[in-house]
Amino acid sequence: MEEIQCICLKSFGGLSSIQVETREFNALLADDEVIVRVEACGVNFADIYTRLGLMPDISLPTVIGLEASGVIEAVGPRVLDLKVGDRVLIHTGNHGLFQEKLKVQSRFCTVLPPDIGLQEALVLCINYLTAYFSLLKVGNLREGESVLITSAGGGVGIAAVQLARTVKNVNIAGISSIHKHDFLKEMGVKQCVSASQDFNETVNALNAIKPNGFDLILDTYGGEASSMLHRLLKPLGRRIIIGASSFIINNSIDKDALAKTSGSIQIIQLIMENTGVHGFNLTTLLDKSPSEYKKAMDFLFNLYKQQKIVPIIDNVFTFNEVTEAQKRLTDRQNIGKIILVPNKLQLAKIINI
């Protein structure tokens, strides 16, 4: 039986809880399954939430990883829409994709257009799909409105900036690390502020920039910071929560921040202020509304073809460098998507392209 490398979570906690292991790969296919040789994987904040024990229903030890891309090596007898040699994006909604080879149901594979690379496709998956549904579908961003994008220099943030620019006359503000401000302004963000240790300072700076408030806030923070951001909404404003990054400090859970989540927005406040709060989770949408997921992916491929969106890759690491990749993400050093490749040979291919 063939042996493959995979990235495993052995326990909940710090970076040392992640290890690269060798496991046997069972190539026996069910009728509706395919085998994919993995070329690249995407690193997401959800991987970090999982490592820290914030995600439900995770049994240990487990292979982590939510998105991958590669080339099909074998197909089951009932798989009619895929063939050996197809380049595909894999997103099942569950962990288990940080492996050199994958065996998955064909319905979780999306064939890539010939004009998009395997690494670029990963950027369009979780990051751009999350930004698309949050801003354009749930948030219903409209012409002439204003939007505040938190974590604006990260993978989802950059996707949100680019997608917001496809709507006419939208004013974009962003919260990000100060070293990302020049990059974001070049992308079309009108006002950038840094997330201060005292978040009241950040809120006051945003209030000075937009005293009348924002129509839409894309919120990656969660917790007390989210409640503070809510004060920046206009009447009829919407806040879309897509993450809980404020609970993570120095690659561990900030228990004080987690304890303060009880101070969230009250229903009567929403009614009296004419504001709304909405959550969005891509995995739930993939499970409950796969047709909406597919339409959105096709929409993004079309925007890419028209060069209206440009995937930004921050850095590429090998499987053996996965802790460095996660640390770069939690330290907010990345500008764009962080990619993993199984080995140095594949990394060399990327460098030489």
Short mmCIF file of C-alpha atoms in Angstrom, two decimals:
data_model
loop_
_atom_site.label_atom_id
_atom_site.label_comp_id
_atom_site.label_asym_id
_atom_site.label_seq_id
_atom_site.Cartn_x
_atom_site.Cartn_y
_atom_site.Cartn_z
CA MET A 1 0.00 0.00 0.00
CA GLU A 2 1.29 3.47 -0.92
CA GLU A 3 2.46 5.81 1.83
CA ILE A 4 1.72 9.54 1.78
CA GLN A 5 2.58 12.60 3.88
CA CYS A 6 -0.20 14.42 5.72
CA ILE A 7 -0.53 17.18 8.32
CA CYS A 8 -2.13 15.96 11.55
CA LEU A 9 -3.52 17.67 14.62
CA LYS A 10 -2.52 15.54 17.61
CA SER A 11 -4.02 17.65 20.40
CA PHE A 12 -5.67 21.03 20.89
CA GLY A 13 -3.26 23.83 21.70
CA GLY A 14 -0.14 25.53 20.37
CA LEU A 15 1.82 25.09 17.17
CA SER A 16 3.57 21.99 18.50
CA SER A 17 0.26 20.12 18.34
CA ILE A 18 0.60 19.95 14.53
CA GLN A 19 2.83 17.24 13.06
CA VAL A 20 3.62 15.89 9.60
CA GLU A 21 3.03 12.14 9.51
CA THR A 22 3.34 9.28 7.04
CA ARG A 23 0.17 7.25 6.59
CA GLU A 24 -0.93 4.43 4.33
CA PHE A 25 -3.18 5.50 1.46
CA ASN A 26 -6.04 3.18 0.56
CA ALA A 27 -6.58 3.56 -3.19
CA LEU A 28 -9.75 1.41 -3.29
CA LEU A 29 -12.42 3.68 -4.78
CA ALA A 30 -16.14 3.82 -4.11
CA ASP A 31 -18.29 4.28 -7.22
CA ASP A 32 -18.64 8.05 -6.75
CA GLU A 33 -15.08 8.81 -5.63
CA VAL A 34 -11.94 10.15 -7.29
CA ILE A 35 -8.26 10.16 -6.35
CA VAL A 36 -6.48 13.49 -6.60
CA ARG A 37 -2.73 14.11 -6.53
CA VAL A 38 -2.50 17.25 -4.42
CA GLU A 39 -0.40 20.12 -5.77
CA ALA A 40 -1.34 22.86 -3.27
CA CYS A 41 -3.43 23.54 -0.16
CA GLY A 42 -4.83 26.75 1.32
CA VAL A 43 -4.20 27.89 4.89
CA ASN A 44 -7.20 29.48 6.64
CA PHE A 45 -8.05 30.95 10.03
CA ALA A 46 -10.47 28.03 10.45
CA ASP A 47 -7.40 25.75 10.64
CA ILE A 48 -6.21 27.80 13.61
CA TYR A 49 -9.64 27.83 15.28
CA THR A 50 -9.58 24.03 14.95
CA ARG A 51 -6.09 23.71 16.42
CA LEU A 52 -7.12 25.79 19.43
CA GLY A 53 -10.27 23.75 20.04
CA LEU A 54 -12.79 26.42 19.04
CA MET A 55 -14.51 24.30 16.38
CA PRO A 56 -17.16 21.69 17.32
CA ASP A 57 -17.19 17.97 16.53
CA ILE A 58 -13.44 17.46 16.02
CA SER A 59 -12.09 14.06 17.07
CA LEU A 60 -8.34 13.72 17.60
CA PRO A 61 -5.98 12.87 16.11
CA THR A 62 -7.12 14.13 12.71
CA VAL A 63 -5.76 15.35 9.40
CA ILE A 64 -6.52 19.06 9.05
CA GLY A 65 -7.01 21.27 5.98
CA LEU A 66 -10.14 22.61 4.30
CA GLU A 67 -9.13 23.26 0.69
CA ALA A 68 -6.75 21.77 -1.85
CA SER A 69 -6.11 21.65 -5.57
CA GLY A 70 -4.53 19.04 -7.77
CA VAL A 71 -4.85 16.62 -10.67
CA ILE A 72 -7.19 13.63 -10.86
CA GLU A 73 -5.40 10.27 -11.04
CA ALA A 74 -8.36 7.86 -10.91
CA VAL A 75 -12.17 7.97 -11.03
CA GLY A 76 -14.87 5.63 -9.76
CA PRO A 77 -17.16 3.82 -12.25
CA ARG A 78 -20.13 6.15 -11.66
CA VAL A 79 -18.15 9.39 -12.00
CA LEU A 80 -19.20 10.79 -15.38
CA ASP A 81 -18.35 14.49 -15.12
CA LEU A 82 -14.64 14.12 -14.26
CA LYS A 83 -11.75 12.31 -15.91
CA VAL A 84 -8.12 11.43 -15.25
CA GLY A 85 -5.94 14.49 -15.84
CA ASP A 86 -8.56 17.08 -14.88
CA ARG A 87 -7.24 19.92 -12.72
CA VAL A 88 -9.62 20.38 -9.82
CA LEU A 89 -10.30 22.43 -6.72
CA ILE A 90 -11.35 20.35 -3.69
CA HIS A 91 -13.50 21.76 -0.90
CA THR A 92 -15.55 19.31 1.15
CA GLY A 93 -16.46 21.60 4.04
CA ASN A 94 -14.59 19.30 6.41
CA HIS A 95 -10.97 18.93 7.46
CA GLY A 96 -8.74 16.22 6.04
CA LEU A 97 -7.29 17.78 2.87
CA PHE A 98 -3.67 18.48 3.89
CA GLN A 99 -2.42 15.26 2.25
CA GLU A 100 -0.24 14.36 -0.73
CA LYS A 101 -3.16 12.37 -2.17
CA LEU A 102 -6.88 12.58 -1.55
CA LYS A 103 -9.80 10.25 -2.06
CA VAL A 104 -13.01 12.29 -2.14
CA GLN A 105 -16.52 12.18 -3.55
CA SER A 106 -16.61 13.71 -7.00
CA ARG A 107 -19.27 16.25 -5.97
CA PHE A 108 -16.64 18.08 -3.90
CA CYS A 109 -14.42 18.69 -6.94
CA THR A 110 -14.66 21.73 -9.22
CA VAL A 111 -12.95 21.52 -12.61
CA LEU A 112 -10.74 24.55 -13.17
CA PRO A 113 -10.87 26.69 -16.30
CA PRO A 114 -7.66 26.44 -18.36
CA ASP A 115 -6.71 30.05 -17.65
CA ILE A 116 -6.38 29.69 -13.87
CA GLY A 117 -3.51 28.07 -12.00
CA LEU A 118 -3.81 25.55 -9.18
CA GLN A 119 -2.53 28.03 -6.59
CA GLU A 120 -4.70 30.93 -7.81
CA ALA A 121 -7.75 28.67 -7.66
CA LEU A 122 -7.18 28.15 -3.93
CA VAL A 123 -7.35 31.91 -3.38
CA LEU A 124 -10.73 32.00 -5.11
CA CYS A 125 -12.15 29.19 -3.00
CA ILE A 126 -12.76 29.90 0.70
CA ASN A 127 -11.48 33.49 0.68
CA TYR A 128 -13.38 34.86 -2.31
CA LEU A 129 -16.49 32.77 -1.79
CA THR A 130 -16.74 34.01 1.81
CA ALA A 131 -16.24 37.62 0.71
CA TYR A 132 -18.71 37.24 -2.16
CA PHE A 133 -21.57 35.84 -0.08
CA SER A 134 -20.90 38.15 2.87
CA LEU A 135 -20.67 41.39 0.88
CA LEU A 136 -22.80 40.90 -2.19
CA LYS A 137 -25.45 38.36 -1.18
CA VAL A 138 -25.99 38.58 2.58
CA GLY A 139 -24.73 42.16 2.95
CA ASN A 140 -26.37 43.29 -0.32
CA LEU A 141 -23.75 45.98 -0.92
CA ARG A 142 -25.25 48.56 -3.29
CA GLU A 143 -24.09 51.43 -5.46
CA GLY A 144 -23.01 54.49 -3.50
CA GLU A 145 -22.78 52.73 -0.13
CA SER A 146 -19.88 52.60 2.33
CA VAL A 147 -18.24 49.44 3.67
CA LEU A 148 -15.79 48.81 6.50
CA ILE A 149 -13.64 45.70 6.01
CA THR A 150 -11.84 44.36 9.07
CA SER A 151 -8.60 42.36 8.61
CA ALA A 152 -8.51 44.07 5.22
CA GLY A 153 -4.98 42.94 4.34
CA GLY A 154 -5.63 39.23 4.86
CA GLY A 155 -6.95 36.69 2.38
CA VAL A 156 -10.68 37.33 2.85
CA GLY A 157 -10.07 41.06 3.35
CA ILE A 158 -8.29 41.51 0.02
CA ALA A 159 -11.01 39.47 -1.69
CA ALA A 160 -13.63 41.73 -0.11
CA VAL A 161 -11.83 44.87 -1.26
CA GLN A 162 -11.64 43.63 -4.84
CA LEU A 163 -15.28 42.49 -4.88
CA ALA A 164 -16.48 45.76 -3.31
CA ARG A 165 -14.82 47.60 -6.17
CA THR A 166 -17.05 45.77 -8.66
CA VAL A 167 -19.97 47.80 -7.23
CA LYS A 168 -20.15 51.40 -8.47
CA ASN A 169 -19.14 54.30 -6.23
CA VAL A 170 -18.59 52.27 -3.08
CA ASN A 171 -16.46 53.93 -0.39
CA ILE A 172 -14.13 51.35 1.20
CA ALA A 173 -12.47 51.68 4.60
CA GLY A 174 -10.29 49.04 6.18
CA ILE A 175 -8.75 47.94 9.45
CA SER A 176 -5.33 46.31 9.10
CA SER A 177 -1.77 46.22 10.37
CA ILE A 178 -0.01 49.47 9.53
CA HIS A 179 2.54 47.82 7.21
CA LYS A 180 -0.35 46.85 4.90
CA HIS A 181 -1.87 50.33 4.55
CA ASP A 182 0.06 51.45 1.45
CA PHE A 183 -0.82 48.21 -0.35
CA LEU A 184 -4.50 48.56 0.51
CA LYS A 185 -4.64 52.18 -0.61
CA GLU A 186 -3.18 51.15 -3.96
CA MET A 187 -6.01 48.62 -4.21
CA GLY A 188 -8.66 51.30 -3.68
CA VAL A 189 -9.20 51.44 0.08
CA LYS A 190 -9.90 55.10 0.81
CA GLN A 191 -9.24 55.09 4.55
CA CYS A 192 -7.06 52.70 6.56
CA VAL A 193 -6.78 52.48 10.35
CA SER A 194 -4.79 50.14 12.58
CA ALA A 195 -6.30 47.90 15.24
CA SER A 196 -5.08 49.49 18.48
CA GLN A 197 -4.55 47.47 21.64
CA ASP A 198 -7.28 49.65 23.12
CA PHE A 199 -9.96 48.99 20.50
CA ASN A 200 -11.83 52.12 21.59
CA GLU A 201 -9.08 54.10 19.86
CA THR A 202 -9.73 52.20 16.63
CA VAL A 203 -13.47 52.84 16.86
CA ASN A 204 -12.90 56.54 17.58
CA ALA A 205 -10.58 56.85 14.56
CA LEU A 206 -13.21 55.22 12.33
CA ASN A 207 -15.93 57.45 13.74
CA ALA A 208 -13.81 60.50 12.88
CA ILE A 209 -13.39 59.20 9.32
CA LYS A 210 -17.07 58.36 8.85
CA PRO A 211 -19.12 60.30 11.43
CA ASN A 212 -22.39 59.34 9.75
CA GLY A 213 -21.52 55.65 9.95
CA PHE A 214 -21.11 52.75 7.53
CA ASP A 215 -23.77 50.95 5.53
CA LEU A 216 -21.99 47.61 5.84
CA ILE A 217 -19.31 46.15 8.12
CA LEU A 218 -17.51 42.89 7.34
CA ASP A 219 -16.57 41.67 10.82
CA THR A 220 -13.81 39.08 11.35
CA TYR A 221 -13.35 39.83 15.06
CA GLY A 222 -16.22 38.46 17.12
CA GLY A 223 -16.62 39.15 20.82
CA GLU A 224 -16.42 42.56 22.46
CA ALA A 225 -14.73 44.16 19.43
CA SER A 226 -17.76 43.24 17.33
CA SER A 227 -20.12 44.99 19.72
CA MET A 228 -17.95 48.10 19.57
CA LEU A 229 -17.92 48.04 15.77
CA HIS A 230 -21.69 47.84 15.71
CA ARG A 231 -21.86 51.42 16.99
CA LEU A 232 -20.39 52.54 13.65
CA LEU A 233 -23.40 51.42 11.61
CA LYS A 234 -25.81 53.85 9.97
CA PRO A 235 -29.55 53.32 10.42
CA LEU A 236 -30.41 50.37 8.11
CA GLY A 237 -26.76 49.30 8.34
CA ARG A 238 -25.72 45.64 8.31
CA ARG A 239 -22.87 43.87 10.11
CA ILE A 240 -21.82 40.47 8.77
CA ILE A 241 -19.82 38.30 11.18
CA ILE A 242 -17.51 35.79 9.50
CA GLY A 243 -14.85 35.09 12.13
CA ALA A 244 -13.63 35.29 15.71
CA SER A 245 -9.99 36.36 15.36
CA SER A 246 -10.13 38.58 18.46
CA PHE A 247 -10.14 35.41 20.57
CA ILE A 248 -6.63 34.47 19.38
CA ILE A 249 -3.48 36.07 20.80
CA ASN A 250 0.04 34.66 20.40
CA ASN A 251 -1.30 31.39 18.94
CA SER A 252 -3.50 30.67 21.95
CA ILE A 253 -7.06 31.43 23.06
CA ASP A 254 -7.59 34.73 24.87
CA LYS A 255 -9.88 33.42 27.61
CA ASP A 256 -10.67 36.94 28.84
CA ALA A 257 -11.95 37.93 25.38
CA LEU A 258 -13.93 34.70 25.14
CA ALA A 259 -15.55 35.37 28.53
CA LYS A 260 -16.74 38.79 27.38
CA THR A 261 -18.83 37.46 24.49
CA SER A 262 -21.90 37.68 26.72
CA GLY A 263 -21.82 41.43 26.15
CA SER A 264 -23.13 41.07 22.62
CA ILE A 265 -25.78 43.14 20.85
CA GLN A 266 -29.24 42.96 22.39
CA ILE A 267 -32.36 42.49 20.27
CA ILE A 268 -33.99 45.69 21.53
CA GLN A 269 -30.89 47.62 20.46
CA LEU A 270 -31.19 46.27 16.91
CA ILE A 271 -34.84 47.30 16.77
CA MET A 272 -34.32 50.80 18.13
CA GLU A 273 -31.25 51.52 15.96
CA ASN A 274 -32.64 49.96 12.76
CA THR A 275 -29.50 47.88 12.32
CA GLY A 276 -28.90 44.21 11.62
CA VAL A 277 -26.41 41.45 12.41
CA HIS A 278 -25.91 38.39 10.25
CA GLY A 279 -23.51 35.48 10.38
CA PHE A 280 -22.07 33.59 7.44
CA ASN A 281 -20.42 30.17 7.25
CA LEU A 282 -19.31 28.77 3.90
CA THR A 283 -19.33 25.12 5.04
CA THR A 284 -23.01 25.32 5.97
CA LEU A 285 -23.83 26.85 2.60
CA LEU A 286 -21.90 24.14 0.74
CA ASP A 287 -23.87 21.50 2.67
CA LYS A 288 -27.32 23.09 2.48
CA SER A 289 -27.20 24.98 -0.85
CA PRO A 290 -24.66 23.37 -3.21
CA SER A 291 -26.30 24.98 -6.25
CA GLU A 292 -25.71 28.47 -4.79
CA TYR A 293 -22.10 27.50 -4.09
CA LYS A 294 -21.59 26.38 -7.69
CA LYS A 295 -23.19 29.53 -9.13
CA ALA A 296 -20.92 31.67 -6.97
CA MET A 297 -17.80 29.74 -8.04
CA ASP A 298 -18.74 30.21 -11.71
CA PHE A 299 -19.34 33.92 -11.06
CA LEU A 300 -15.86 34.27 -9.55
CA PHE A 301 -14.22 32.38 -12.42
CA ASN A 302 -15.90 34.82 -14.80
CA LEU A 303 -14.68 37.84 -12.82
CA TYR A 304 -11.17 36.37 -12.89
CA LYS A 305 -11.38 35.93 -16.66
CA GLN A 306 -12.43 39.58 -16.99
CA GLN A 307 -9.49 40.56 -14.71
CA LYS A 308 -11.87 42.26 -12.30
CA ILE A 309 -10.39 40.22 -9.45
CA VAL A 310 -6.73 39.27 -9.05
CA PRO A 311 -5.81 36.52 -6.55
CA ILE A 312 -2.97 37.62 -4.27
CA ILE A 313 -0.65 34.92 -2.91
CA ASP A 314 1.38 36.02 0.09
CA ASN A 315 3.73 33.09 0.54
CA VAL A 316 4.20 29.40 -0.25
CA PHE A 317 5.40 26.90 2.38
CA THR A 318 6.00 23.14 2.32
CA PHE A 319 4.06 20.73 4.54
CA ASN A 320 7.09 20.60 6.86
CA GLU A 321 6.79 24.37 7.30
CA VAL A 322 3.12 24.33 8.29
CA THR A 323 3.78 25.84 11.74
CA GLU A 324 5.60 28.76 10.11
CA ALA A 325 2.62 29.22 7.78
CA GLN A 326 0.11 29.26 10.64
CA LYS A 327 2.27 31.61 12.70
CA ARG A 328 2.50 34.05 9.79
CA LEU A 329 -1.28 34.06 9.58
CA THR A 330 -1.96 34.50 13.31
CA ASP A 331 0.69 37.22 13.54
CA ARG A 332 -1.17 39.10 10.74
CA GLN A 333 2.00 39.28 8.64
CA ASN A 334 0.42 38.01 5.44
CA ILE A 335 -0.85 40.15 2.61
CA GLY A 336 -3.08 37.72 0.73
CA LYS A 337 -3.31 33.93 0.74
CA ILE A 338 -0.84 31.52 2.34
CA ILE A 339 -0.31 28.32 0.36
CA LEU A 340 1.11 24.93 1.36
CA VAL A 341 2.69 22.45 -1.06
CA PRO A 342 3.54 18.86 -0.13
CA ASN A 343 7.30 19.01 -0.76
CA LYS A 344 10.26 21.09 -1.91
CA LEU A 345 10.07 19.73 -5.45
CA GLN A 346 6.62 21.29 -5.90
CA LEU A 347 7.85 24.48 -4.25
CA ALA A 348 10.71 24.63 -6.76
CA LYS A 349 8.20 24.28 -9.62
CA ILE A 350 6.31 27.33 -8.37
CA ILE A 351 9.47 29.39 -7.91
CA ASN A 352 10.67 28.56 -11.42
CA ILE A 353 7.38 29.36 -13.15
#
